[in-house]
mmCIF file of C-alpha atoms and ligand atoms in Angstrom:
data_model
loop_
_atom_site.group_PDB
_atom_site.id
_atom_site.type_symbol
_atom_site.label_atom_id
_atom_site.label_comp_id
_atom_site.label_asym_id
_atom_site.label_seq_id
_atom_site.Cartn_x
_atom_site.Cartn_y
_atom_site.Cartn_z
ATOM 1 C CA MET A 1 0.068 0.011 0.119
ATOM 2 C CA LYS A 2 1.263 3.649 -0.782
ATOM 3 C CA ILE A 3 -0.269 6.830 0.903
ATOM 4 C CA ILE A 4 0.055 10.312 -0.804
ATOM 5 C CA ASN A 5 -1.073 13.372 0.982
ATOM 6 C CA PRO A 6 -1.153 16.358 -1.682
ATOM 7 C CA ASP A 7 -1.704 19.624 -0.778
ATOM 8 C CA THR A 8 -4.743 19.654 -3.167
ATOM 9 C CA ILE A 9 -6.766 17.012 -4.723
ATOM 10 C CA LEU A 10 -9.165 17.574 -8.035
ATOM 11 C CA SER A 11 -11.050 14.697 -8.300
ATOM 12 C CA PRO A 12 -11.970 16.260 -11.018
ATOM 13 C CA VAL A 13 -15.587 17.301 -10.068
ATOM 14 C CA HIS A 14 -14.439 18.238 -6.423
ATOM 15 C CA GLN A 15 -11.471 20.311 -5.291
ATOM 16 C CA SER A 16 -10.380 19.688 -1.822
ATOM 17 C CA SER A 17 -7.415 19.812 0.688
ATOM 18 C CA GLY A 18 -6.690 18.104 3.788
ATOM 19 C CA SER A 19 -6.851 14.765 2.878
ATOM 20 C CA ALA A 20 -4.504 11.751 1.804
ATOM 21 C CA ILE A 21 -5.203 8.776 -0.448
ATOM 22 C CA ALA A 22 -4.197 5.332 0.256
ATOM 23 C CA PHE A 23 -3.745 3.059 -2.765
ATOM 24 C CA ASP A 24 -2.249 0.100 -4.481
ATOM 25 C CA LYS A 25 -3.673 -0.561 -8.027
ATOM 26 C CA THR A 26 -6.815 0.988 -6.829
ATOM 27 C CA ILE A 27 -7.649 3.761 -4.454
ATOM 28 C CA HIS A 28 -8.614 1.995 -1.056
ATOM 29 C CA ALA A 29 -9.417 5.065 1.048
ATOM 30 C CA ILE A 30 -9.445 9.000 1.111
ATOM 31 C CA GLY A 31 -9.312 10.830 4.356
ATOM 32 C CA PRO A 32 -7.085 12.757 6.934
ATOM 33 C CA LEU A 33 -3.371 11.369 6.772
ATOM 34 C CA GLN A 34 -3.334 10.286 10.280
ATOM 35 C CA GLU A 35 -6.314 7.982 10.024
ATOM 36 C CA LEU A 36 -4.739 6.424 6.809
ATOM 37 C CA LEU A 37 -1.269 5.825 8.554
ATOM 38 C CA ASP A 38 -3.316 4.242 11.394
ATOM 39 C CA THR A 39 -4.863 1.817 9.162
ATOM 40 C CA TYR A 40 -1.900 1.181 7.058
ATOM 41 C CA PRO A 41 0.936 1.367 9.069
ATOM 42 C CA ASP A 42 3.321 -0.410 6.723
ATOM 43 C CA ALA A 43 2.323 1.915 3.757
ATOM 44 C CA GLU A 44 5.038 3.893 1.740
ATOM 45 C CA LEU A 45 4.667 7.730 2.016
ATOM 46 C CA ILE A 46 5.122 9.227 -1.215
ATOM 47 C CA ASP A 47 7.477 12.463 -1.828
ATOM 48 C CA LEU A 48 5.526 15.460 -2.728
ATOM 49 C CA PRO A 49 6.807 18.597 -4.274
ATOM 50 C CA ARG A 50 5.450 22.084 -3.028
ATOM 51 C CA ASN A 51 1.860 23.212 -3.709
ATOM 52 C CA SER A 52 1.361 19.578 -5.002
ATOM 53 C CA LEU A 53 -1.836 18.792 -6.860
ATOM 54 C CA LEU A 54 -3.252 15.443 -7.402
ATOM 55 C CA MET A 55 -5.766 14.738 -10.248
ATOM 56 C CA PRO A 56 -6.717 11.812 -12.533
ATOM 57 C CA GLY A 57 -4.710 10.796 -15.343
ATOM 58 C CA LEU A 58 -5.838 12.118 -18.569
ATOM 59 C CA ILE A 59 -7.847 9.964 -21.220
ATOM 60 C CA ASN A 60 -7.143 10.710 -24.983
ATOM 61 C CA PRO A 61 -10.219 9.183 -26.518
ATOM 62 C CA HIS A 62 -9.208 9.514 -30.259
ATOM 63 C CA VAL A 63 -5.933 9.235 -31.800
ATOM 64 C CA HIS A 64 -4.626 7.806 -35.111
ATOM 65 C CA LEU A 65 -1.228 6.492 -33.973
ATOM 66 C CA GLU A 66 -0.369 5.210 -37.692
ATOM 67 C CA PHE A 67 -0.115 8.501 -39.004
ATOM 68 C CA SER A 68 2.529 9.672 -36.563
ATOM 69 C CA ALA A 69 5.176 10.606 -38.963
ATOM 70 C CA ASN A 70 3.529 13.516 -40.336
ATOM 71 C CA ARG A 71 4.913 17.002 -39.585
ATOM 72 C CA THR A 72 4.624 19.250 -42.454
ATOM 73 C CA GLU A 73 3.604 16.962 -45.283
ATOM 74 C CA LEU A 74 -0.269 17.127 -45.492
ATOM 75 C CA THR A 75 -2.362 20.226 -46.576
ATOM 76 C CA TYR A 76 -4.145 21.897 -44.009
ATOM 77 C CA GLY A 77 -6.997 24.554 -44.409
ATOM 78 C CA GLY A 78 -9.826 22.423 -46.077
ATOM 79 C CA PHE A 79 -11.056 18.854 -45.729
ATOM 80 C CA LEU A 80 -10.982 17.937 -49.383
ATOM 81 C CA PRO A 81 -7.239 19.148 -49.943
ATOM 82 C CA TRP A 82 -6.335 17.371 -46.758
ATOM 83 C CA LEU A 83 -8.006 14.194 -47.788
ATOM 84 C CA TYR A 84 -6.315 14.030 -51.297
ATOM 85 C CA SER A 85 -2.773 15.121 -49.454
ATOM 86 C CA VAL A 86 -3.528 12.090 -47.112
ATOM 87 C CA ILE A 87 -4.022 9.732 -50.381
ATOM 88 C CA GLU A 88 -1.022 11.041 -52.127
ATOM 89 C CA GLN A 89 1.166 10.796 -49.251
ATOM 90 C CA ARG A 90 -0.274 7.855 -47.318
ATOM 91 C CA ASP A 91 2.250 5.036 -48.433
ATOM 92 C CA ASP A 92 5.065 7.469 -47.527
ATOM 93 C CA LEU A 93 3.611 8.348 -44.247
ATOM 94 C CA VAL A 94 2.473 5.132 -42.964
ATOM 95 C CA ASN A 95 5.768 3.385 -44.325
ATOM 96 C CA GLY A 96 7.740 6.046 -42.611
ATOM 97 C CA CYS A 97 6.000 5.491 -39.431
ATOM 98 C CA SER A 98 8.352 2.505 -37.789
ATOM 99 C CA ILE A 99 7.434 1.110 -34.332
ATOM 100 C CA ASP A 100 10.001 3.536 -33.181
ATOM 101 C CA CYS A 101 7.833 6.551 -34.364
ATOM 102 C CA ILE A 102 4.840 5.107 -32.990
ATOM 103 C CA ASN A 103 6.405 4.110 -29.631
ATOM 104 C CA SER A 104 7.562 7.749 -29.475
ATOM 105 C CA ALA A 105 4.118 9.219 -30.076
ATOM 106 C CA VAL A 106 2.860 6.976 -27.170
ATOM 107 C CA LYS A 107 5.865 8.201 -24.925
ATOM 108 C CA ASP A 108 4.824 11.675 -25.695
ATOM 109 C CA MET A 109 1.380 11.095 -24.663
ATOM 110 C CA LEU A 110 2.213 9.883 -21.560
ATOM 111 C CA LYS A 111 4.984 12.791 -20.641
ATOM 112 C CA CYS A 112 1.813 15.034 -21.363
ATOM 113 C CA GLY A 113 -0.145 13.305 -18.776
ATOM 114 C CA ILE A 114 -2.003 10.858 -20.688
ATOM 115 C CA THR A 115 -2.546 7.352 -18.984
ATOM 116 C CA ALA A 116 -5.337 5.957 -21.312
ATOM 117 C CA PHE A 117 -6.003 6.359 -25.115
ATOM 118 C CA GLY A 118 -8.577 5.055 -27.432
ATOM 119 C CA ALA A 119 -6.196 4.317 -30.758
ATOM 120 C CA VAL A 120 -8.121 4.080 -34.167
ATOM 121 C CA SER A 121 -6.182 1.552 -36.083
ATOM 122 C CA SER A 122 -6.477 1.525 -40.126
ATOM 123 C CA TYR A 123 -3.828 -1.195 -40.808
ATOM 124 C CA GLY A 124 -3.057 -2.775 -37.326
ATOM 125 C CA LEU A 125 0.654 -1.393 -37.341
ATOM 126 C CA ASP A 126 0.295 0.075 -34.241
ATOM 127 C CA LEU A 127 -0.945 -3.067 -32.479
ATOM 128 C CA GLU A 128 2.266 -3.871 -30.763
ATOM 129 C CA ALA A 129 2.981 -0.367 -29.671
ATOM 130 C CA ALA A 130 -0.432 -0.134 -28.124
ATOM 131 C CA ALA A 131 -0.118 -3.660 -26.687
ATOM 132 C CA THR A 132 2.912 -3.010 -24.869
ATOM 133 C CA ALA A 133 2.244 0.768 -24.193
ATOM 134 C CA PRO A 134 2.290 1.622 -20.330
ATOM 135 C CA GLN A 135 -1.212 3.229 -20.764
ATOM 136 C CA LYS A 136 -4.440 1.694 -20.796
ATOM 137 C CA VAL A 137 -5.680 1.374 -24.423
ATOM 138 C CA VAL A 138 -8.917 0.896 -26.376
ATOM 139 C CA PHE A 139 -7.664 -0.216 -29.564
ATOM 140 C CA PHE A 140 -10.221 0.407 -32.308
ATOM 141 C CA ASN A 141 -10.199 -1.694 -35.394
ATOM 142 C CA GLU A 142 -11.139 0.467 -38.414
ATOM 143 C CA LEU A 143 -13.733 -0.556 -40.932
ATOM 144 C CA ILE A 144 -13.676 1.426 -44.208
ATOM 145 C CA GLY A 145 -15.041 0.725 -47.710
ATOM 146 C CA SER A 146 -17.950 2.149 -49.448
ATOM 147 C CA GLN A 147 -17.848 -0.035 -52.777
ATOM 148 C CA ALA A 148 -19.991 -3.180 -52.588
ATOM 149 C CA GLN A 149 -17.744 -5.265 -54.607
ATOM 150 C CA MET A 150 -14.820 -4.623 -52.274
ATOM 151 C CA ALA A 151 -16.768 -5.434 -49.140
ATOM 152 C CA ASP A 152 -15.887 -9.114 -48.847
ATOM 153 C CA ALA A 153 -12.165 -8.478 -49.048
ATOM 154 C CA LEU A 154 -12.263 -5.434 -46.659
ATOM 155 C CA PHE A 155 -14.235 -7.300 -44.317
ATOM 156 C CA GLY A 156 -11.839 -10.217 -44.193
ATOM 157 C CA ASP A 157 -8.819 -7.883 -43.597
ATOM 158 C CA PHE A 158 -10.918 -6.025 -40.854
ATOM 159 C CA ILE A 159 -11.544 -9.368 -39.158
ATOM 160 C CA SER A 160 -8.230 -10.492 -39.183
ATOM 161 C CA ARG A 161 -7.035 -7.245 -37.600
ATOM 162 C CA LEU A 162 -9.760 -7.497 -35.016
ATOM 163 C CA ASN A 163 -8.733 -11.217 -34.099
ATOM 164 C CA ALA A 164 -5.138 -9.806 -33.789
ATOM 165 C CA SER A 165 -6.038 -7.403 -31.395
ATOM 166 C CA GLU A 166 -8.260 -9.876 -29.389
ATOM 167 C CA ALA A 167 -5.163 -12.231 -29.052
ATOM 168 C CA VAL A 168 -3.547 -9.302 -27.080
ATOM 169 C CA ASP A 169 -3.449 -10.569 -23.419
ATOM 170 C CA ARG A 170 -2.557 -7.533 -21.336
ATOM 171 C CA GLU A 171 -4.566 -6.264 -18.510
ATOM 172 C CA GLY A 172 -5.677 -2.560 -19.386
ATOM 173 C CA PHE A 173 -5.784 -3.583 -23.351
ATOM 174 C CA HIS A 174 -9.211 -3.606 -24.816
ATOM 175 C CA SER A 175 -10.155 -4.422 -28.432
ATOM 176 C CA GLY A 176 -12.826 -2.149 -30.008
ATOM 177 C CA ILE A 177 -14.424 -1.395 -33.420
ATOM 178 C CA ALA A 178 -14.222 1.781 -35.519
ATOM 179 C CA ILE A 179 -16.734 2.340 -38.527
ATOM 180 C CA HIS A 180 -14.781 5.133 -40.453
ATOM 181 C CA SER A 181 -17.874 7.299 -41.283
ATOM 182 C CA PRO A 182 -21.360 7.362 -42.967
ATOM 183 C CA TYR A 183 -19.973 8.218 -46.344
ATOM 184 C CA SER A 184 -17.027 5.663 -46.326
ATOM 185 C CA VAL A 185 -18.531 2.483 -45.180
ATOM 186 C CA HIS A 186 -21.244 0.306 -46.918
ATOM 187 C CA PRO A 187 -24.360 -0.247 -44.731
ATOM 188 C CA ILE A 188 -23.830 -4.175 -44.961
ATOM 189 C CA LEU A 189 -20.345 -4.016 -43.811
ATOM 190 C CA ILE A 190 -21.662 -1.461 -40.883
ATOM 191 C CA LYS A 191 -24.331 -3.834 -39.874
ATOM 192 C CA LYS A 192 -21.891 -6.865 -39.901
ATOM 193 C CA ALA A 193 -19.365 -5.202 -37.677
ATOM 194 C CA LEU A 194 -22.061 -3.805 -35.146
ATOM 195 C CA GLN A 195 -23.584 -7.298 -34.783
ATOM 196 C CA ILE A 196 -19.620 -8.494 -33.781
ATOM 197 C CA ALA A 197 -19.768 -5.387 -31.364
ATOM 198 C CA LYS A 198 -22.861 -6.249 -29.766
ATOM 199 C CA ASP A 199 -22.273 -10.106 -29.547
ATOM 200 C CA LYS A 200 -18.704 -9.387 -27.838
ATOM 201 C CA ASN A 201 -19.655 -6.228 -26.162
ATOM 202 C CA LEU A 202 -16.941 -4.036 -27.912
ATOM 203 C CA VAL A 203 -16.530 -0.441 -27.532
ATOM 204 C CA THR A 204 -17.289 1.321 -30.939
ATOM 205 C CA THR A 205 -16.398 4.573 -32.286
ATOM 206 C CA ALA A 206 -16.998 6.407 -35.773
ATOM 207 C CA HIS A 207 -16.340 9.863 -37.323
ATOM 208 C CA PHE A 208 -19.478 11.602 -37.926
ATOM 209 C CA MET A 209 -20.461 15.129 -39.820
ATOM 210 C CA GLU A 210 -16.884 16.331 -39.496
ATOM 211 C CA SER A 211 -16.994 18.504 -42.854
ATOM 212 C CA LEU A 212 -19.441 20.744 -44.790
ATOM 213 C CA ALA A 213 -18.747 18.283 -47.836
ATOM 214 C CA GLU A 214 -19.808 15.296 -45.665
ATOM 215 C CA ARG A 215 -23.091 17.261 -45.095
ATOM 216 C CA GLU A 216 -23.778 18.360 -48.379
ATOM 217 C CA TRP A 217 -22.776 14.693 -49.980
ATOM 218 C CA LEU A 218 -24.674 12.745 -47.488
ATOM 219 C CA ASP A 219 -27.706 15.289 -47.965
ATOM 220 C CA LYS A 220 -27.822 16.062 -51.777
ATOM 221 C CA ASN A 221 -25.166 14.042 -53.413
ATOM 222 C CA GLU A 222 -23.408 17.339 -54.031
ATOM 223 C CA GLY A 223 -20.597 19.495 -52.875
ATOM 224 C CA ASP A 224 -16.913 18.940 -52.695
ATOM 225 C CA PHE A 225 -17.041 15.046 -52.289
ATOM 226 C CA LYS A 226 -18.923 15.016 -55.502
ATOM 227 C CA PRO A 227 -15.835 14.802 -57.744
ATOM 228 C CA PHE A 228 -13.872 12.743 -55.231
ATOM 229 C CA PHE A 229 -16.519 9.977 -55.337
ATOM 230 C CA ASN A 230 -17.305 10.125 -59.151
ATOM 231 C CA ASP A 231 -13.590 10.157 -60.149
ATOM 232 C CA PHE A 232 -12.116 7.865 -57.495
ATOM 233 C CA LEU A 233 -14.815 5.618 -56.575
ATOM 234 C CA LYS A 234 -17.267 5.818 -59.601
ATOM 235 C CA GLN A 235 -20.005 6.515 -57.111
ATOM 236 C CA ASN A 236 -22.635 9.307 -58.006
ATOM 237 C CA SER A 237 -24.686 8.962 -54.315
ATOM 238 C CA ALA A 238 -23.771 8.516 -50.832
ATOM 239 C CA VAL A 239 -24.071 4.975 -49.336
ATOM 240 C CA ASN A 240 -25.781 6.190 -46.173
ATOM 241 C CA SER A 241 -27.746 9.314 -45.213
ATOM 242 C CA ALA A 242 -27.138 10.952 -41.992
ATOM 243 C CA GLU A 243 -30.105 9.313 -40.269
ATOM 244 C CA GLU A 244 -29.776 5.940 -41.912
ATOM 245 C CA PHE A 245 -26.387 5.867 -40.437
ATOM 246 C CA LEU A 246 -27.219 6.944 -36.956
ATOM 247 C CA GLU A 247 -30.282 4.336 -37.053
ATOM 248 C CA LEU A 248 -27.644 1.637 -37.639
ATOM 249 C CA PHE A 249 -26.173 2.252 -34.277
ATOM 250 C CA ARG A 250 -29.378 2.451 -32.330
ATOM 251 C CA GLY A 251 -28.756 0.400 -29.175
ATOM 252 C CA HIS A 252 -24.987 0.534 -29.346
ATOM 253 C CA SER A 253 -23.791 3.628 -27.617
ATOM 254 C CA THR A 254 -20.871 4.943 -29.854
ATOM 255 C CA LEU A 255 -18.120 7.524 -29.519
ATOM 256 C CA MET A 256 -18.941 9.798 -32.276
ATOM 257 C CA THR A 257 -15.978 12.137 -33.396
ATOM 258 C CA HIS A 258 -16.365 15.515 -34.811
ATOM 259 C CA VAL A 259 -20.118 16.153 -34.907
ATOM 260 C CA ILE A 260 -19.791 19.831 -36.300
ATOM 261 C CA HIS A 261 -22.219 19.937 -39.070
ATOM 262 C CA THR A 262 -25.295 18.323 -37.258
ATOM 263 C CA ASN A 263 -28.754 19.671 -37.164
ATOM 264 C CA ASP A 264 -31.268 19.247 -34.187
ATOM 265 C CA LYS A 265 -32.812 16.050 -35.234
ATOM 266 C CA GLU A 266 -29.408 14.510 -35.238
ATOM 267 C CA LEU A 267 -28.517 15.851 -31.912
ATOM 268 C CA GLU A 268 -31.616 14.452 -30.549
ATOM 269 C CA ILE A 269 -31.045 10.971 -31.915
ATOM 270 C CA LEU A 270 -27.116 11.155 -30.267
ATOM 271 C CA HIS A 271 -28.954 12.002 -26.981
ATOM 272 C CA ARG A 272 -31.667 9.407 -27.269
ATOM 273 C CA ASP A 273 -29.140 6.718 -28.146
ATOM 274 C CA GLY A 274 -26.537 7.648 -25.632
ATOM 275 C CA HIS A 275 -23.918 8.213 -27.727
ATOM 276 C CA THR A 276 -20.929 10.436 -26.841
ATOM 277 C CA VAL A 277 -19.282 13.233 -28.938
ATOM 278 C CA ILE A 278 -15.594 13.416 -29.112
ATOM 279 C CA HIS A 279 -14.657 17.029 -29.850
ATOM 280 C CA CYS A 280 -11.136 17.579 -31.643
ATOM 281 C CA PRO A 281 -10.564 21.398 -31.655
ATOM 282 C CA VAL A 282 -7.119 21.618 -33.371
ATOM 283 C CA SER A 283 -7.960 18.984 -35.974
ATOM 284 C CA ASN A 284 -11.059 20.844 -36.860
ATOM 285 C CA ARG A 285 -9.558 23.954 -37.182
ATOM 286 C CA LEU A 286 -6.700 22.611 -39.505
ATOM 287 C CA LEU A 287 -8.877 20.941 -41.685
ATOM 288 C CA GLY A 288 -11.049 24.053 -42.051
ATOM 289 C CA ASN A 289 -14.098 22.156 -40.609
ATOM 290 C CA GLY A 290 -15.261 25.044 -38.269
ATOM 291 C CA ALA A 291 -16.073 24.796 -34.639
ATOM 292 C CA ILE A 292 -18.505 22.720 -32.842
ATOM 293 C CA ASP A 293 -21.302 23.991 -31.046
ATOM 294 C CA LEU A 294 -20.730 22.873 -27.588
ATOM 295 C CA ASP A 295 -23.605 24.886 -26.342
ATOM 296 C CA ALA A 296 -26.008 23.138 -28.790
ATOM 297 C CA LEU A 297 -24.771 19.715 -27.358
ATOM 298 C CA GLU A 298 -25.307 20.768 -23.819
ATOM 299 C CA LYS A 299 -28.900 21.932 -24.646
ATOM 300 C CA HIS A 300 -29.674 18.393 -26.265
ATOM 301 C CA SER A 301 -27.898 16.593 -23.198
ATOM 302 C CA VAL A 302 -25.292 15.098 -25.464
ATOM 303 C CA LYS A 303 -22.274 13.885 -23.714
ATOM 304 C CA TRP A 304 -19.190 15.301 -25.216
ATOM 305 C CA LEU A 305 -15.095 14.684 -24.714
ATOM 306 C CA CYS A 306 -12.338 16.181 -26.047
ATOM 307 C CA GLY A 307 -9.519 14.424 -28.016
ATOM 308 C CA THR A 308 -6.367 15.159 -30.027
ATOM 309 C CA ASP A 309 -7.117 13.330 -33.094
ATOM 310 C CA GLY A 310 -3.778 11.851 -34.937
ATOM 311 C CA LEU A 311 -0.724 13.747 -35.893
ATOM 312 C CA SER A 312 -2.121 13.726 -39.508
ATOM 313 C CA SER A 313 -4.453 16.465 -38.164
ATOM 314 C CA ASN A 314 -2.301 18.111 -35.031
ATOM 315 C CA TYR A 315 1.161 19.345 -34.039
ATOM 316 C CA LYS A 316 0.976 17.613 -30.841
ATOM 317 C CA LEU A 317 -0.891 14.708 -28.745
ATOM 318 C CA ASP A 318 -1.356 16.928 -25.709
ATOM 319 C CA LEU A 319 -4.662 17.168 -23.960
ATOM 320 C CA PHE A 320 -3.710 20.205 -21.928
ATOM 321 C CA GLU A 321 -2.839 21.951 -25.229
ATOM 322 C CA GLU A 322 -6.295 20.645 -26.888
ATOM 323 C CA MET A 323 -8.288 21.764 -23.969
ATOM 324 C CA LYS A 324 -6.583 25.399 -23.787
ATOM 325 C CA ILE A 325 -7.203 25.706 -27.743
ATOM 326 C CA ALA A 326 -11.105 24.690 -27.026
ATOM 327 C CA LEU A 327 -11.068 27.294 -24.260
ATOM 328 C CA PHE A 328 -10.209 29.960 -26.850
ATOM 329 C CA MET A 329 -12.163 28.446 -29.647
ATOM 330 C CA HIS A 330 -15.467 28.615 -27.719
ATOM 331 C CA SER A 331 -15.244 32.372 -27.093
ATOM 332 C CA GLU A 332 -18.965 32.609 -26.458
ATOM 333 C CA THR A 333 -19.032 30.170 -23.981
ATOM 334 C CA ALA A 334 -18.723 31.259 -19.997
ATOM 335 C CA LEU A 335 -15.004 30.630 -19.299
ATOM 336 C CA ALA A 336 -14.429 28.834 -15.852
ATOM 337 C CA PRO A 337 -17.252 26.427 -16.350
ATOM 338 C CA LEU A 338 -15.916 25.397 -19.785
ATOM 339 C CA ALA A 339 -12.592 24.654 -18.054
ATOM 340 C CA SER A 340 -14.129 22.749 -15.839
ATOM 341 C CA ARG A 341 -16.082 20.634 -18.275
ATOM 342 C CA LEU A 342 -13.233 19.922 -20.470
ATOM 343 C CA LEU A 343 -11.377 18.590 -17.453
ATOM 344 C CA GLU A 344 -14.336 16.499 -16.745
ATOM 345 C CA SER A 345 -14.508 15.565 -20.407
ATOM 346 C CA VAL A 346 -10.891 13.932 -20.739
ATOM 347 C CA THR A 347 -11.134 12.078 -17.124
ATOM 348 C CA ILE A 348 -14.292 11.002 -15.687
ATOM 349 C CA ASN A 349 -16.476 11.237 -18.846
ATOM 350 C CA ALA A 350 -14.054 9.808 -21.116
ATOM 351 C CA ALA A 351 -13.476 6.875 -18.814
ATOM 352 C CA ASN A 352 -17.326 6.212 -18.765
ATOM 353 C CA ALA A 353 -17.569 6.370 -22.428
ATOM 354 C CA LEU A 354 -14.775 3.900 -23.000
ATOM 355 C CA GLY A 355 -15.687 1.679 -20.166
ATOM 356 C CA LEU A 356 -12.530 1.876 -18.201
ATOM 357 C CA ASN A 357 -12.288 2.108 -14.394
ATOM 358 C CA CYS A 358 -10.402 5.309 -14.013
ATOM 359 C CA GLY A 359 -10.578 8.805 -14.650
ATOM 360 C CA GLU A 360 -11.483 9.885 -10.827
ATOM 361 C CA ILE A 361 -9.844 10.318 -7.604
ATOM 362 C CA ALA A 362 -12.431 8.078 -5.555
ATOM 363 C CA VAL A 363 -12.570 4.639 -3.796
ATOM 364 C CA GLY A 364 -12.843 1.834 -5.992
ATOM 365 C CA LYS A 365 -11.185 3.650 -9.047
ATOM 366 C CA ASP A 366 -7.706 2.457 -10.705
ATOM 367 C CA ALA A 367 -5.013 4.565 -9.373
ATOM 368 C CA ASP A 368 -4.188 6.195 -12.639
ATOM 369 C CA MET A 369 -3.220 9.807 -11.371
ATOM 370 C CA LEU A 370 -0.822 12.693 -12.159
ATOM 371 C CA LEU A 371 1.203 14.730 -9.460
ATOM 372 C CA LEU A 372 1.476 18.200 -10.438
ATOM 373 C CA GLU A 373 3.608 21.425 -9.008
ATOM 374 C CA LEU A 374 1.551 24.304 -8.940
ATOM 375 C CA ASP A 375 3.112 27.408 -8.094
ATOM 376 C CA SER A 376 1.123 28.772 -5.224
ATOM 377 C CA GLU A 377 -1.972 27.825 -3.341
ATOM 378 C CA PRO A 378 -4.796 27.323 -5.964
ATOM 379 C CA ASN A 379 -8.077 29.535 -5.687
ATOM 380 C CA GLU A 380 -11.720 28.426 -6.882
ATOM 381 C CA GLN A 381 -10.663 28.842 -10.391
ATOM 382 C CA LEU A 382 -8.070 26.058 -10.544
ATOM 383 C CA PRO A 383 -9.352 24.062 -13.751
ATOM 384 C CA LEU A 384 -9.116 27.296 -15.583
ATOM 385 C CA HIS A 385 -5.480 27.943 -14.387
ATOM 386 C CA LEU A 386 -4.514 24.018 -14.884
ATOM 387 C CA LEU A 387 -5.290 24.763 -18.675
ATOM 388 C CA LEU A 388 -3.346 27.868 -18.930
ATOM 389 C CA GLN A 389 -0.176 27.540 -16.906
ATOM 390 C CA HIS A 390 0.863 23.750 -18.098
ATOM 391 C CA TYR A 391 2.009 23.086 -14.568
ATOM 392 C CA PRO A 392 4.894 20.539 -14.586
ATOM 393 C CA ILE A 393 3.872 16.889 -13.982
ATOM 394 C CA LYS A 394 6.181 15.308 -11.359
ATOM 395 C CA LYS A 395 4.908 12.020 -11.257
ATOM 396 C CA ILE A 396 2.531 9.678 -13.273
ATOM 397 C CA PHE A 397 1.018 6.656 -11.701
ATOM 398 C CA ILE A 398 -0.874 4.100 -13.522
ATOM 399 C CA ASP A 399 -2.586 1.167 -11.847
ATOM 400 C CA GLY A 400 -0.598 2.677 -8.990
ATOM 401 C CA LYS A 401 2.692 2.139 -10.286
ATOM 402 C CA VAL A 402 5.091 4.967 -10.911
ATOM 403 C CA VAL A 403 5.330 5.137 -14.818
ATOM 404 C CA LYS A 404 7.060 8.650 -14.996
ATOM 405 C CA THR A 405 8.943 10.770 -12.706
ATOM 406 C CA GLU A 406 10.086 14.116 -13.916
ATOM 407 C CA GLU A 407 13.955 14.053 -14.635
HETATM 408 C C1 LIG B 501 -14.015 4.602 -49.450
HETATM 409 O O1 LIG B 501 -13.343 3.627 -49.187
HETATM 410 O O2 LIG B 501 -15.069 4.478 -49.736
HETATM 411 C C2 LIG B 501 -13.469 6.042 -48.828
HETATM 412 C C3 LIG B 501 -12.297 6.006 -48.095
HETATM 413 C C4 LIG B 501 -11.803 7.002 -47.681
HETATM 414 C C5 LIG B 501 -12.602 8.123 -47.902
HETATM 415 C C6 LIG B 501 -13.765 8.230 -48.744
HETATM 416 C C7 LIG B 501 -14.469 7.034 -48.997
HETATM 417 FE FE1 LIG B 502 -10.092 10.775 -36.701
#
């Protein structure tokens, strides 16, 4: 057993001082230091920096590790120019991202306080890195393919990747399923994959309503996607409408990424079916997709998280940076409550959506925790200052073990 007695705890829902925590793999007790020392006389007492803060480790629900080689190769500013640049550079980027490159992205996330992540895997090339990562992982095997004649081959490849990830035997590693998007996956494939997800109780994710091009293609078979589908895939109409797509997920709550160009009806469905939205502010800005309306999500009681997306549409896999960008992007939303909501989104709410027993400093939860050094005693706007100041992370615990100490 270990005992830690930080100056402040951010649970993240409650901020408190004067409590210590007794933990091994999980958190066993929270209370006055002397009480815990009496209960656990053999416990090791953890050293603390001054102005210490203990908070849950951060959870990044959406990253594409296989694209971690990108720095300046891809075209930013518009969704289709970016997509064409991904297709053109895909082989170089993916082949240029060795296991070392993926491991280094995983390590960089850890340094930034990310103790769990959801990795969307297109090819399975990130499986080994994810399987051996120190973090908790939900490994989303991605299904893509809108052409019916390719369906069998693509589904076979998806199943072999899913089987490979299910063969990983590591506590904290979970297999999941990603359906790429409504425009890129044939409904028959979606149905087959979701049946597997239901049978095996796997977590599911999808991209949904990321770009205006997607909205126009799904609604009217028009817009910037029209020449893309006509020329590349010889299609003149979308394989799903937005509502048909959502209907396929009814009864299986899913993490829906982006959700920028949605209407009220779709937000009602997202709420009705218990889906959770993942907001990736940097990616949305870089790909010219605009800003999600977080207040509309709140109005419809749609749950939302914050994620980084991959390095194909970001410059860093850092949730503190991502939350700070969100804080400035949503300039009409009340400041301090948004900071609190963002912190909850990458801890307790992300854990709930991914089915992980972490994300909260509470008895019974896994001891996935960050120890930070603040520069002074915090006031009641601590969540806001946490996003603005990038305080140093002194120690990181996963399942109660120290996985990183600041050099
Ligand atoms: C497809 O396979 O149909 C597809 C893939 C990527 C973007 C759009 C469509
Ligand atoms: Fe993505």
